[in-house]
mmCIF file of C-alpha atoms in Angstrom:
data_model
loop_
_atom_site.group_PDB
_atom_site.id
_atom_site.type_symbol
_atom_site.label_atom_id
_atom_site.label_comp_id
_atom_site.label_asym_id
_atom_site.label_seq_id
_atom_site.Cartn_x
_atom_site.Cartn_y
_atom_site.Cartn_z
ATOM 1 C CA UNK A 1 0.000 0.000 0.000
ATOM 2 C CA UNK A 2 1.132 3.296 -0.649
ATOM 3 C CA UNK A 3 2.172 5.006 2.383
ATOM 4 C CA UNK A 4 4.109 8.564 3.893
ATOM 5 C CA UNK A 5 6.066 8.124 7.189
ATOM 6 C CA UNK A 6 7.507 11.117 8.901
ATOM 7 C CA UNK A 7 9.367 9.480 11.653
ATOM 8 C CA UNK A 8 9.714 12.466 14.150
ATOM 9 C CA UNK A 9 6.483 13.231 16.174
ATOM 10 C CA UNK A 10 7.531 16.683 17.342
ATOM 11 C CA UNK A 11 11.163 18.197 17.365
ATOM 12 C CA UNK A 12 12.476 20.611 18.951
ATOM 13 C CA UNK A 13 15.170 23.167 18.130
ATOM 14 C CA UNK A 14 16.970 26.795 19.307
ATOM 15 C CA UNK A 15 16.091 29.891 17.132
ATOM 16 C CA UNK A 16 18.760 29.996 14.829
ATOM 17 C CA UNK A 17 19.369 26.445 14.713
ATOM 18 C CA UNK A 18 19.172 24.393 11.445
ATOM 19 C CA UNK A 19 16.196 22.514 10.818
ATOM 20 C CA UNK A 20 15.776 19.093 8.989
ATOM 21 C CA UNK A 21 12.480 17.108 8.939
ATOM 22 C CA UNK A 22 11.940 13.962 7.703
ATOM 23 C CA UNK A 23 9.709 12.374 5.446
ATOM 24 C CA UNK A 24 9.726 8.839 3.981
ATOM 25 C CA UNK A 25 7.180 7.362 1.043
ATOM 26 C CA UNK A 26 6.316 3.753 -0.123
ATOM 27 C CA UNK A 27 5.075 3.877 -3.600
ATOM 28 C CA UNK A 28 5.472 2.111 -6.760
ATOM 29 C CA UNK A 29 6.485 4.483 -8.693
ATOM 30 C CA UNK A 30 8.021 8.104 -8.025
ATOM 31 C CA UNK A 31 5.360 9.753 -6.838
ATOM 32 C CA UNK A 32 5.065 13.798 -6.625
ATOM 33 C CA UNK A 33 6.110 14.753 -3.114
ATOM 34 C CA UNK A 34 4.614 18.004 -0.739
ATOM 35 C CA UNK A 35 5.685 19.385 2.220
ATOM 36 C CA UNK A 36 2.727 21.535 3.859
ATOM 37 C CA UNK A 37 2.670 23.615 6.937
ATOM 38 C CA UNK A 38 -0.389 24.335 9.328
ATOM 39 C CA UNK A 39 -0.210 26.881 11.920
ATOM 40 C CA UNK A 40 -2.550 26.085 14.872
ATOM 41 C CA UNK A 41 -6.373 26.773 14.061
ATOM 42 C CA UNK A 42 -5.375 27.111 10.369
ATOM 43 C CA UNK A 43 -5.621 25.030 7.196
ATOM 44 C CA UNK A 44 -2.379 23.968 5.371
ATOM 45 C CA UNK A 45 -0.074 26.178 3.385
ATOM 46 C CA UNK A 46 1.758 24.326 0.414
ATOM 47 C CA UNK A 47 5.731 24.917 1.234
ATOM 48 C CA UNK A 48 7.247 23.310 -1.712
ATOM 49 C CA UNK A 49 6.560 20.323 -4.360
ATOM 50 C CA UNK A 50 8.677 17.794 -6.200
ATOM 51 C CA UNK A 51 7.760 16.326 -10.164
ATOM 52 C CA UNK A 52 10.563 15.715 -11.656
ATOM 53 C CA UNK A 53 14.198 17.270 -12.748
ATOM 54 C CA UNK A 54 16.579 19.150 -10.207
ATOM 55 C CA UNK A 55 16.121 16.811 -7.101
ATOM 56 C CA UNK A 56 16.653 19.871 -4.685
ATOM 57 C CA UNK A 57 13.924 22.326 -4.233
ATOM 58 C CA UNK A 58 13.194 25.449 -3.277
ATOM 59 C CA UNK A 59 10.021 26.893 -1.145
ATOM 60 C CA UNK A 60 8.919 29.534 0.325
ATOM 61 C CA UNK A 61 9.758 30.894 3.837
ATOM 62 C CA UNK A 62 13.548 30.086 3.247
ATOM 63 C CA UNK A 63 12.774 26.069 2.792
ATOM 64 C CA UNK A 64 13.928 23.624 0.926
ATOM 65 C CA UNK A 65 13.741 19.742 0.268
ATOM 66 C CA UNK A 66 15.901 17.318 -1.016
ATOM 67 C CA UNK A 67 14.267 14.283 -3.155
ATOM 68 C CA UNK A 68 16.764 10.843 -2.857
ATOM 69 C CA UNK A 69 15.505 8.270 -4.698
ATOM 70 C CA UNK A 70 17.881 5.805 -3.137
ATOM 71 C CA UNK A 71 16.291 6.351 0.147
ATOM 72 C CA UNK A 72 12.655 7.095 -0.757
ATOM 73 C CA UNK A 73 13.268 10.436 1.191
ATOM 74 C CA UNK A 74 12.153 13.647 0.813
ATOM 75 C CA UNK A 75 13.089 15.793 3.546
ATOM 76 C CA UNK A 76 12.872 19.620 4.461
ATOM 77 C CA UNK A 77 15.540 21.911 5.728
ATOM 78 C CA UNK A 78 16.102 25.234 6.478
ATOM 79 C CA UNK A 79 19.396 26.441 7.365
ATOM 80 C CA UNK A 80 18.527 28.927 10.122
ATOM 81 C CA UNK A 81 15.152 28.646 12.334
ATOM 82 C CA UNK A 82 13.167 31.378 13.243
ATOM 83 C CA UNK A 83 10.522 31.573 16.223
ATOM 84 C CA UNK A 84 7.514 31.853 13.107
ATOM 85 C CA UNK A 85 8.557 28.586 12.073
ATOM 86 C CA UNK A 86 7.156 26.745 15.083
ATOM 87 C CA UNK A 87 3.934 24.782 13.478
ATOM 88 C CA UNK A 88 3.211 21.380 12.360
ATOM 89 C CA UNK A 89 4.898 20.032 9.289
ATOM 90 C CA UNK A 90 3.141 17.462 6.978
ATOM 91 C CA UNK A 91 4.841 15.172 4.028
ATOM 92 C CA UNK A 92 2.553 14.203 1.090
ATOM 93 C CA UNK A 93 3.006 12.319 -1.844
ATOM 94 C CA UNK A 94 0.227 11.274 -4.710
ATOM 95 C CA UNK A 95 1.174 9.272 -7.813
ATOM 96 C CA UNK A 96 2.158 10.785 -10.385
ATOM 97 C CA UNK A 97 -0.229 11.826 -12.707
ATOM 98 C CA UNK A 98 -3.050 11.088 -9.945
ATOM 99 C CA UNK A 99 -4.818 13.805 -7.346
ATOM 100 C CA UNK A 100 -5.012 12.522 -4.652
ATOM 101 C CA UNK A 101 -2.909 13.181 -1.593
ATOM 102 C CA UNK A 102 -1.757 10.201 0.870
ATOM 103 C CA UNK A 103 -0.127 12.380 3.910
ATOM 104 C CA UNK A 104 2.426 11.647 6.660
ATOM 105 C CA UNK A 105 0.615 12.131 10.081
ATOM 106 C CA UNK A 106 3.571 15.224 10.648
ATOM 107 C CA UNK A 107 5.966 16.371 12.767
ATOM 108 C CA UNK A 108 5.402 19.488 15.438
ATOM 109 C CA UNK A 109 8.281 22.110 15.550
ATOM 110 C CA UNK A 110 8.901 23.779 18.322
ATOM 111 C CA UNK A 111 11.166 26.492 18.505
ATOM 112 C CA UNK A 112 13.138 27.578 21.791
ATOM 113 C CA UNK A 113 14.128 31.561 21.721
ATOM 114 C CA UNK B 1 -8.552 36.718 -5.776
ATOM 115 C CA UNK B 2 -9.331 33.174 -5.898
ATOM 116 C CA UNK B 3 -10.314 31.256 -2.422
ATOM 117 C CA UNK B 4 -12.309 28.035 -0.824
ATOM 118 C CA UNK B 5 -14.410 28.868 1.994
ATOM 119 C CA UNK B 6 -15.509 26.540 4.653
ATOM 120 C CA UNK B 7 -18.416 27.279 6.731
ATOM 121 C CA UNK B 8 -19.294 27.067 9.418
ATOM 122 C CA UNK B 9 -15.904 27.503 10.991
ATOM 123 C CA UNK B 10 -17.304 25.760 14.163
ATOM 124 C CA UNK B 11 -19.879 23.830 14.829
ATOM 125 C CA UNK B 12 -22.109 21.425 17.551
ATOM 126 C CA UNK B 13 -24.437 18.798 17.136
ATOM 127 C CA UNK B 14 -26.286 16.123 18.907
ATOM 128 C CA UNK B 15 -25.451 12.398 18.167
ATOM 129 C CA UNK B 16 -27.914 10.883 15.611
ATOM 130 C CA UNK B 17 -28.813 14.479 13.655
ATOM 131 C CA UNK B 18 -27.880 14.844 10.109
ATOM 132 C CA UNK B 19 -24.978 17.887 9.874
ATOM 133 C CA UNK B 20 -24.222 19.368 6.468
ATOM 134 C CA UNK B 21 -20.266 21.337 5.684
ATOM 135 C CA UNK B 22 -20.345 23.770 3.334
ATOM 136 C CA UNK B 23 -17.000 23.631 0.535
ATOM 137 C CA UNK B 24 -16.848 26.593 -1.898
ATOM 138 C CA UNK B 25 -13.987 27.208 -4.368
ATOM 139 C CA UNK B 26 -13.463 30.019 -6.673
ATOM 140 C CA UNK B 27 -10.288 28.990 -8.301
ATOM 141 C CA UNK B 28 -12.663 26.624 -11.029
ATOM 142 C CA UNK B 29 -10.543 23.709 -9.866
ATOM 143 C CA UNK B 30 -12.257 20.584 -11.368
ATOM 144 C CA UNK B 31 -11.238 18.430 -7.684
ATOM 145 C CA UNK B 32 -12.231 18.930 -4.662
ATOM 146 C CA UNK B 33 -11.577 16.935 -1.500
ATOM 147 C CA UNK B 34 -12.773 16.340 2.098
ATOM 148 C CA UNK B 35 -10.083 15.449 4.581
ATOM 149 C CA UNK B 36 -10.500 15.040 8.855
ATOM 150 C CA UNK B 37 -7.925 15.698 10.818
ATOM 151 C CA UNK B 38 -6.884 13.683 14.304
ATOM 152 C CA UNK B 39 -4.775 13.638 16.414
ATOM 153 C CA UNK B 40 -2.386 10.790 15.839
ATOM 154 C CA UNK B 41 -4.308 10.312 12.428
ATOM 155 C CA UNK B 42 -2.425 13.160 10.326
ATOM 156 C CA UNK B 43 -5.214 13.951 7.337
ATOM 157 C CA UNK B 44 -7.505 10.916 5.696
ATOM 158 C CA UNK B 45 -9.452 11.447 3.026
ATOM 159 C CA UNK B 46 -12.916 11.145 3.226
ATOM 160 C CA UNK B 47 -14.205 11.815 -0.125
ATOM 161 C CA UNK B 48 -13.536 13.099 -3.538
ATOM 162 C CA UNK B 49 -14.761 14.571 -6.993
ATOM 163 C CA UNK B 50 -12.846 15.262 -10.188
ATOM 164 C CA UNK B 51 -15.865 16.987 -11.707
ATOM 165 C CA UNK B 52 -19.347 17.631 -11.367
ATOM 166 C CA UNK B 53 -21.696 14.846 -10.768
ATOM 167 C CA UNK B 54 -18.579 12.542 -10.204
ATOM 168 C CA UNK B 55 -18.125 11.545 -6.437
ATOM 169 C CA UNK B 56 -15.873 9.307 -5.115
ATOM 170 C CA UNK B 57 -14.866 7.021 -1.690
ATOM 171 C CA UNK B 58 -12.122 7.705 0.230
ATOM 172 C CA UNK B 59 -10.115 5.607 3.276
ATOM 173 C CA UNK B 60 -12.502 6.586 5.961
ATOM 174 C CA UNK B 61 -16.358 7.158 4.076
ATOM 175 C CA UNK B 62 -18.087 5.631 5.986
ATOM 176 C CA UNK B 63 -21.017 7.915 7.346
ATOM 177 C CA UNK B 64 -20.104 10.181 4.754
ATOM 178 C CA UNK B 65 -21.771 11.592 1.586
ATOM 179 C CA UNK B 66 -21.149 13.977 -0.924
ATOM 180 C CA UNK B 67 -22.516 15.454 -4.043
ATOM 181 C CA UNK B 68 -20.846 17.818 -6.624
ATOM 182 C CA UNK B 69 -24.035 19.692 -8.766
ATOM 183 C CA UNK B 70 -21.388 22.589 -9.701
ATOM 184 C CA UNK B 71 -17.785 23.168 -9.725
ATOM 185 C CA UNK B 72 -17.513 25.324 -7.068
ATOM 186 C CA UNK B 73 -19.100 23.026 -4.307
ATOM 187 C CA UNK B 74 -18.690 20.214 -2.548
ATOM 188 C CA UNK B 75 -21.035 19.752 0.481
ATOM 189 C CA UNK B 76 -20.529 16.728 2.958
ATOM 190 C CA UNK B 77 -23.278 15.338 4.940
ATOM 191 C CA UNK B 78 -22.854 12.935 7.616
ATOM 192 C CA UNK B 79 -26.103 11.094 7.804
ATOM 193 C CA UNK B 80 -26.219 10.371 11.370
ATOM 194 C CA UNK B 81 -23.399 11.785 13.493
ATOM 195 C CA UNK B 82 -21.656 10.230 15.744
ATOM 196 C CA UNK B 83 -19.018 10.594 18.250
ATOM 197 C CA UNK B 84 -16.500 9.145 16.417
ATOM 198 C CA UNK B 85 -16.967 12.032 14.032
ATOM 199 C CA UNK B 86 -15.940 14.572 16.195
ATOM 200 C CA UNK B 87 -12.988 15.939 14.212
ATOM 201 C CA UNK B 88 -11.483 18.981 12.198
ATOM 202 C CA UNK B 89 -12.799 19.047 8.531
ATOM 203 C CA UNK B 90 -10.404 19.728 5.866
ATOM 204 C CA UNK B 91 -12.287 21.024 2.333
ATOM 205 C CA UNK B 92 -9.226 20.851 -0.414
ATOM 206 C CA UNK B 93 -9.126 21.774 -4.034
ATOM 207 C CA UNK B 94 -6.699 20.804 -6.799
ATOM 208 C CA UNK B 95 -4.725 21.769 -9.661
ATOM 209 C CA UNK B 96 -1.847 19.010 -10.240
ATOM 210 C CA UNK B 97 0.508 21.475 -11.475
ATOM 211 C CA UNK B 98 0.083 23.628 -8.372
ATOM 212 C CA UNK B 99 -0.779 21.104 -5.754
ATOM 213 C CA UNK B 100 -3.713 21.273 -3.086
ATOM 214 C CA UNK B 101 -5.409 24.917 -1.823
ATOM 215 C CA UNK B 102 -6.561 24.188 1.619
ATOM 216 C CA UNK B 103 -9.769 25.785 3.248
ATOM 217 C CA UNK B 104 -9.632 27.098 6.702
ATOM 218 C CA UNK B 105 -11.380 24.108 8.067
ATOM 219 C CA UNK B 106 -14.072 23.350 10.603
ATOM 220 C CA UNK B 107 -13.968 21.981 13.917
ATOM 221 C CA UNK B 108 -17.241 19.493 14.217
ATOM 222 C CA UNK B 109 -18.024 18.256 18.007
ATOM 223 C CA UNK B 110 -20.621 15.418 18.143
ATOM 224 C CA UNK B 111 -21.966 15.092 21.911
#
């Protein structure tokens, strides 16, 4: 069954501090890959998405994600953390070519000032 | 500019009563998509459409209904709530090359 495992329940890091979430998919095929983020009370905000092509992307809010096939990995970084960041981070995935979303069950980020 | 709207944002209902969540999209996205939210859970889909009069099951349907007369909406009805369907609604919309356009969401309590 197709699946999206994001093995960290809820991290926690220093403002400032470099950030790296992970995400983990089981699908046949290479599926497209999401990263959302929901701030409490609120509906989810895309961050970035992975087709195809350069395996490193770039978001918004200073993110990025690195697609490795090798490791069925997708995970999100950001090289400094600030206090805004703190929300709840979910992985997604869908088969390519399909719309519908099969999501991790996310990690919380807190940040410590 | 474009949006989906949920409505209402919060709402209370007696076990057994049938409850109705309003989904309306303005960005003409042909799918639309009803997720809950719990804790532990992450998002499961409930239901789906990829156009009007097209409806579709999701993992967790069960007590669910949908119906898509237009493109803009996508009510879901649960029949006969229950507890169990206390939970935060998720209305979605899609265009692949974009991804998913959340709505604001609506917290349903069942008592």
């Amino acid at each position: 069954a197709q699946s999206v495992t994001q093995p960290d329940i809820h991290i926690t890091v220093s403002e400032g501090a470099s950030l790296e979430l992970r995400c983990n998919y089981s699908y046949g095929a290479t599926p497209y890959l999401f990263w959302y983020v929901q701030s409490p009370g609120q509906g989810l905000q895309l961050l970035l998405k992975y087709f195809s092509g350069d395996t490193l992307v770039q978001g918004i809010k200073g993110f990025e994600a690195e697609f490795k096939r090798s490791q069925s990995s997708f995970n999100l970084r950001k090289p400094s953390v600030h206090w805004s960041d703190a929300a709840e981070y979910f992985c997604a995935a869908s088969g390519a070519g399909s719309y519908q979303l099969t999501f991790g069950k996310g990690t919380k980020l807190s940040v410590i000032p | 500019d474009a949006e989906i709207t949920q409505s209402p944002r919060h709402k209370i209902t007696e076990t057994g009563r049938q409850v109705t969540l309003a989904c309306h999209q303005t960005w003409n996205h042909n799918n639309m998509f009803w997720y809950r939210q719990d804790l532990g859970h992450g998002l499961r889909l409930i239901h789906y459409s990829y156009g009007v009069h097209d409806t579709n099951k999701g993992e967790v349907s069960d007590g669910y209904s949908v119906s898509r007369s237009n493109t803009e909406d996508l009510p879901l009805t649960l029949e006969s709530a229950a507890s169990s369907q206390t939970s935060v609604y998720f209305c979605a919309s899609s265009d692949l090359d974009y991804g998913y356009t959340f709505g604001s969401g609506t917290r349903l309590t069942v008592v």
